[in-house]
C-alpha atoms as an extended CHARMM CRD file, in Angstrom:
* protein
*
       127  EXT
         1         1  UNK       CA             -0.0680000000       -1.6640000000       30.8680000000  PROA      1               0.0000000000
         2         2  UNK       CA             -2.5310000000        0.9580000000       30.6060000000  PROA      2               0.0000000000
         3         3  UNK       CA             -6.0600000000        0.5950000000       31.7220000000  PROA      3               0.0000000000
         4         4  UNK       CA             -8.3260000000       -0.3720000000       29.1260000000  PROA      4               0.0000000000
         5         5  UNK       CA            -12.2290000000        0.8340000000       29.3800000000  PROA      5               0.0000000000
         6         6  UNK       CA            -15.0800000000       -0.4380000000       28.1600000000  PROA      6               0.0000000000
         7         7  UNK       CA            -16.8260000000        2.5360000000       25.7760000000  PROA      7               0.0000000000
         8         8  UNK       CA            -20.4870000000        0.6570000000       24.2260000000  PROA      8               0.0000000000
         9         9  UNK       CA            -21.6600000000        3.8910000000       22.8770000000  PROA      9               0.0000000000
        10        10  UNK       CA            -18.7620000000        4.4390000000       20.8270000000  PROA      10              0.0000000000
        11        11  UNK       CA            -18.5900000000        0.4020000000       20.2420000000  PROA      11              0.0000000000
        12        12  UNK       CA            -22.5150000000        1.2230000000       18.6300000000  PROA      12              0.0000000000
        13        13  UNK       CA            -21.5520000000        4.2250000000       16.6530000000  PROA      13              0.0000000000
        14        14  UNK       CA            -18.5260000000        2.0520000000       15.2760000000  PROA      14              0.0000000000
        15        15  UNK       CA            -20.2310000000       -0.8680000000       14.3590000000  PROA      15              0.0000000000
        16        16  UNK       CA            -22.9930000000        1.4680000000       12.4630000000  PROA      16              0.0000000000
        17        17  UNK       CA            -20.2060000000        3.1190000000       10.2110000000  PROA      17              0.0000000000
        18        18  UNK       CA            -18.8910000000       -0.3300000000        9.5030000000  PROA      18              0.0000000000
        19        19  UNK       CA            -22.8760000000       -2.1010000000        8.5680000000  PROA      19              0.0000000000
        20        20  UNK       CA            -22.5450000000        1.2840000000        6.4370000000  PROA      20              0.0000000000
        21        21  UNK       CA            -20.2010000000       -0.1130000000        4.7850000000  PROA      21              0.0000000000
        22        22  UNK       CA            -21.8560000000       -3.4330000000        4.0650000000  PROA      22              0.0000000000
        23        23  UNK       CA            -20.1980000000       -4.9220000000        7.1360000000  PROA      23              0.0000000000
        24        24  UNK       CA            -16.5710000000       -4.3960000000        5.8760000000  PROA      24              0.0000000000
        25        25  UNK       CA            -14.4630000000       -4.2440000000        8.8350000000  PROA      25              0.0000000000
        26        26  UNK       CA            -11.8540000000       -2.8850000000        6.3770000000  PROA      26              0.0000000000
        27        27  UNK       CA            -13.6260000000       -0.3140000000        4.0490000000  PROA      27              0.0000000000
        28        28  UNK       CA            -14.9990000000        1.0130000000        7.3850000000  PROA      28              0.0000000000
        29        29  UNK       CA            -10.9450000000        1.1670000000        8.7330000000  PROA      29              0.0000000000
        30        30  UNK       CA             -9.7890000000        3.0660000000        4.8240000000  PROA      30              0.0000000000
        31        31  UNK       CA            -12.7260000000        5.5310000000        5.1490000000  PROA      31              0.0000000000
        32        32  UNK       CA            -12.0460000000        6.4580000000        9.2800000000  PROA      32              0.0000000000
        33        33  UNK       CA             -7.9130000000        6.4180000000        8.8070000000  PROA      33              0.0000000000
        34        34  UNK       CA             -7.7190000000        3.2790000000       11.0630000000  PROA      34              0.0000000000
        35        35  UNK       CA             -5.7280000000        0.4460000000       11.3560000000  PROA      35              0.0000000000
        36        36  UNK       CA             -8.0150000000       -2.7380000000       10.4850000000  PROA      36              0.0000000000
        37        37  UNK       CA             -7.0440000000       -4.6770000000       13.1030000000  PROA      37              0.0000000000
        38        38  UNK       CA             -7.6770000000       -1.5240000000       15.9760000000  PROA      38              0.0000000000
        39        39  UNK       CA            -11.7410000000       -1.2190000000       14.4500000000  PROA      39              0.0000000000
        40        40  UNK       CA            -11.9000000000       -5.2220000000       14.2760000000  PROA      40              0.0000000000
        41        41  UNK       CA            -10.2890000000       -5.5670000000       17.7220000000  PROA      41              0.0000000000
        42        42  UNK       CA            -12.4730000000       -2.5680000000       19.5090000000  PROA      42              0.0000000000
        43        43  UNK       CA            -15.7240000000       -4.3040000000       17.8580000000  PROA      43              0.0000000000
        44        44  UNK       CA            -15.0210000000       -7.7550000000       19.3550000000  PROA      44              0.0000000000
        45        45  UNK       CA            -14.3190000000       -6.1820000000       22.7180000000  PROA      45              0.0000000000
        46        46  UNK       CA            -15.8740000000       -2.6020000000       22.8930000000  PROA      46              0.0000000000
        47        47  UNK       CA            -12.4390000000       -1.6250000000       24.9090000000  PROA      47              0.0000000000
        48        48  UNK       CA             -9.1120000000        0.4200000000       24.0840000000  PROA      48              0.0000000000
        49        49  UNK       CA             -6.6660000000        2.3770000000       25.9690000000  PROA      49              0.0000000000
        50        50  UNK       CA             -7.6640000000        6.1180000000       25.9670000000  PROA      50              0.0000000000
        51        51  UNK       CA             -4.6640000000        7.2470000000       23.9450000000  PROA      51              0.0000000000
        52        52  UNK       CA             -6.9670000000        4.7390000000       21.0680000000  PROA      52              0.0000000000
        53        53  UNK       CA            -10.2720000000        5.4400000000       21.8000000000  PROA      53              0.0000000000
        54        54  UNK       CA             -9.5820000000        9.6410000000       21.3630000000  PROA      54              0.0000000000
        55        55  UNK       CA             -8.7150000000        8.6890000000       18.0800000000  PROA      55              0.0000000000
        56        56  UNK       CA            -11.6060000000        6.3550000000       16.9500000000  PROA      56              0.0000000000
        57        57  UNK       CA            -13.6170000000        9.1080000000       18.6910000000  PROA      57              0.0000000000
        58        58  UNK       CA            -11.9600000000       11.5500000000       16.5180000000  PROA      58              0.0000000000
        59        59  UNK       CA            -12.2670000000        9.5990000000       13.0570000000  PROA      59              0.0000000000
        60        60  UNK       CA            -16.1060000000        8.7650000000       14.0570000000  PROA      60              0.0000000000
        61        61  UNK       CA            -16.3010000000       12.8570000000       14.0850000000  PROA      61              0.0000000000
        62        62  UNK       CA            -15.4180000000       13.3670000000       11.0950000000  PROA      62              0.0000000000
        63        63  UNK       CA            -12.1740000000       14.7400000000       12.1000000000  PROA      63              0.0000000000
        64        64  UNK       CA             -9.8280000000       11.9870000000       11.4670000000  PROA      64              0.0000000000
        65        65  UNK       CA             -6.9330000000       10.8070000000       13.8560000000  PROA      65              0.0000000000
        66        66  UNK       CA             -4.5970000000       13.6680000000       14.6480000000  PROA      66              0.0000000000
        67        67  UNK       CA             -1.1640000000       11.7070000000       16.1190000000  PROA      67              0.0000000000
        68        68  UNK       CA              0.8850000000       13.5120000000       18.7770000000  PROA      68              0.0000000000
        69        69  UNK       CA              4.3530000000       14.6460000000       16.5250000000  PROA      69              0.0000000000
        70        70  UNK       CA              6.3240000000       13.8990000000       19.9870000000  PROA      70              0.0000000000
        71        71  UNK       CA              5.2760000000       10.3500000000       20.1330000000  PROA      71              0.0000000000
        72        72  UNK       CA              6.0780000000        8.1170000000       17.6530000000  PROA      72              0.0000000000
        73        73  UNK       CA              4.0660000000        5.5140000000       19.3600000000  PROA      73              0.0000000000
        74        74  UNK       CA              0.4760000000        7.0260000000       18.1840000000  PROA      74              0.0000000000
        75        75  UNK       CA              1.6250000000        7.2280000000       14.4730000000  PROA      75              0.0000000000
        76        76  UNK       CA             -0.3500000000        4.9440000000       12.1520000000  PROA      76              0.0000000000
        77        77  UNK       CA              1.9120000000        3.6350000000        9.1340000000  PROA      77              0.0000000000
        78        78  UNK       CA              0.2920000000        5.4290000000        5.5680000000  PROA      78              0.0000000000
        79        79  UNK       CA             -0.5280000000        1.6950000000        3.0870000000  PROA      79              0.0000000000
        80        80  UNK       CA              1.6240000000        0.6650000000        1.0280000000  PROA      80              0.0000000000
        81        81  UNK       CA              0.0820000000        1.9080000000       -1.4880000000  PROA      81              0.0000000000
        82        82  UNK       CA              1.2900000000        1.0390000000       -5.5020000000  PROA      82              0.0000000000
        83        83  UNK       CA              2.2460000000        4.3370000000       -7.3330000000  PROA      83              0.0000000000
        84        84  UNK       CA              0.1340000000        3.6010000000      -11.2550000000  PROA      84              0.0000000000
        85        85  UNK       CA              3.8170000000        4.6550000000      -12.8960000000  PROA      85              0.0000000000
        86        86  UNK       CA              6.3210000000        2.4620000000      -11.0030000000  PROA      86              0.0000000000
        87        87  UNK       CA              6.3720000000       -1.1090000000      -11.9560000000  PROA      87              0.0000000000
        88        88  UNK       CA              7.5970000000       -4.5390000000       -9.7850000000  PROA      88              0.0000000000
        89        89  UNK       CA             10.7990000000       -6.1870000000      -10.2600000000  PROA      89              0.0000000000
        90        90  UNK       CA              8.9470000000       -9.2780000000      -11.6890000000  PROA      90              0.0000000000
        91        91  UNK       CA              7.6330000000       -6.4010000000      -14.9070000000  PROA      91              0.0000000000
        92        92  UNK       CA             11.1170000000       -4.5880000000      -15.3570000000  PROA      92              0.0000000000
        93        93  UNK       CA             12.8850000000       -8.0430000000      -15.3260000000  PROA      93              0.0000000000
        94        94  UNK       CA             10.6410000000       -9.1060000000      -18.4080000000  PROA      94              0.0000000000
        95        95  UNK       CA             10.9200000000       -5.6620000000      -20.1870000000  PROA      95              0.0000000000
        96        96  UNK       CA             14.6550000000       -6.0790000000      -19.8610000000  PROA      96              0.0000000000
        97        97  UNK       CA             14.5460000000       -9.4690000000      -20.9730000000  PROA      97              0.0000000000
        98        98  UNK       CA             12.2210000000       -8.5230000000      -24.2860000000  PROA      98              0.0000000000
        99        99  UNK       CA             14.2850000000       -5.4510000000      -24.4560000000  PROA      99              0.0000000000
       100       100  UNK       CA             17.8820000000       -7.7320000000      -24.7010000000  PROA      100             0.0000000000
       101       101  UNK       CA             16.3640000000      -10.0060000000      -27.0360000000  PROA      101             0.0000000000
       102       102  UNK       CA             15.2750000000       -7.1650000000      -29.0540000000  PROA      102             0.0000000000
       103       103  UNK       CA             18.7160000000       -5.8490000000      -29.7730000000  PROA      103             0.0000000000
       104       104  UNK       CA             19.9820000000       -9.4030000000      -30.2590000000  PROA      104             0.0000000000
       105       105  UNK       CA             17.9050000000       -9.4990000000      -33.2330000000  PROA      105             0.0000000000
       106       106  UNK       CA             18.6270000000       -5.5820000000      -34.1690000000  PROA      106             0.0000000000
       107       107  UNK       CA             22.5690000000       -6.6310000000      -34.7100000000  PROA      107             0.0000000000
       108       108  UNK       CA             21.7550000000       -9.7940000000      -36.1450000000  PROA      108             0.0000000000
       109       109  UNK       CA             19.8020000000       -8.4130000000      -38.8940000000  PROA      109             0.0000000000
       110       110  UNK       CA             22.3350000000       -5.1570000000      -39.0610000000  PROA      110             0.0000000000
       111       111  UNK       CA             24.9030000000       -8.2250000000      -39.2400000000  PROA      111             0.0000000000
       112       112  UNK       CA             23.0370000000       -9.8570000000      -42.2610000000  PROA      112             0.0000000000
       113       113  UNK       CA             22.3750000000       -6.7270000000      -43.8810000000  PROA      113             0.0000000000
       114       114  UNK       CA             26.1260000000       -6.0920000000      -43.6340000000  PROA      114             0.0000000000
       115       115  UNK       CA             27.2550000000      -10.1210000000      -45.2180000000  PROA      115             0.0000000000
       116       116  UNK       CA             24.7940000000       -9.5040000000      -47.8490000000  PROA      116             0.0000000000
       117       117  UNK       CA             26.5610000000       -5.6360000000      -49.0940000000  PROA      117             0.0000000000
       118       118  UNK       CA             29.8120000000       -7.0990000000      -48.6030000000  PROA      118             0.0000000000
       119       119  UNK       CA             31.1160000000       -4.6150000000      -45.2350000000  PROA      119             0.0000000000
       120       120  UNK       CA             33.3560000000       -6.3680000000      -42.9140000000  PROA      120             0.0000000000
       121       121  UNK       CA             32.1330000000       -7.0730000000      -39.1350000000  PROA      121             0.0000000000
       122       122  UNK       CA             34.8060000000       -4.0750000000      -37.8060000000  PROA      122             0.0000000000
       123       123  UNK       CA             31.8560000000       -1.7800000000      -39.1970000000  PROA      123             0.0000000000
       124       124  UNK       CA             29.2760000000       -3.5480000000      -36.3710000000  PROA      124             0.0000000000
       125       125  UNK       CA             26.7740000000       -1.4670000000      -33.9980000000  PROA      125             0.0000000000
       126       126  UNK       CA             28.4180000000       -0.5800000000      -30.6650000000  PROA      126             0.0000000000
       127       127  UNK       CA             25.3100000000       -2.4380000000      -28.5760000000  PROA      127             0.0000000000
């Protein structure tokens, strides 16, 4: 297991950032592009492995984390953000149900109009 060194000065800098975000660890972590759990643990213990301590220093200096491309352990996964154009499965299911209902209503209306006009059902809609 890698050694974890305590860095009180770095912890205080991070604490100042969190206080700047009204004590919101999540907002501070988002601003620093760091995982929330990492920020919370570092505030609690003041310890991190050297690689993570360096990521924190870079983030606090305003440079942001710069993960090594060849080391997949250092690449932070992006938070899943909802695209404003995309819809959830539940929303799609509701829309599909509504459209099916509307098509059935239109078919019934057309059938009623044909029966009033004396047309046969053979010329029915292709829906």
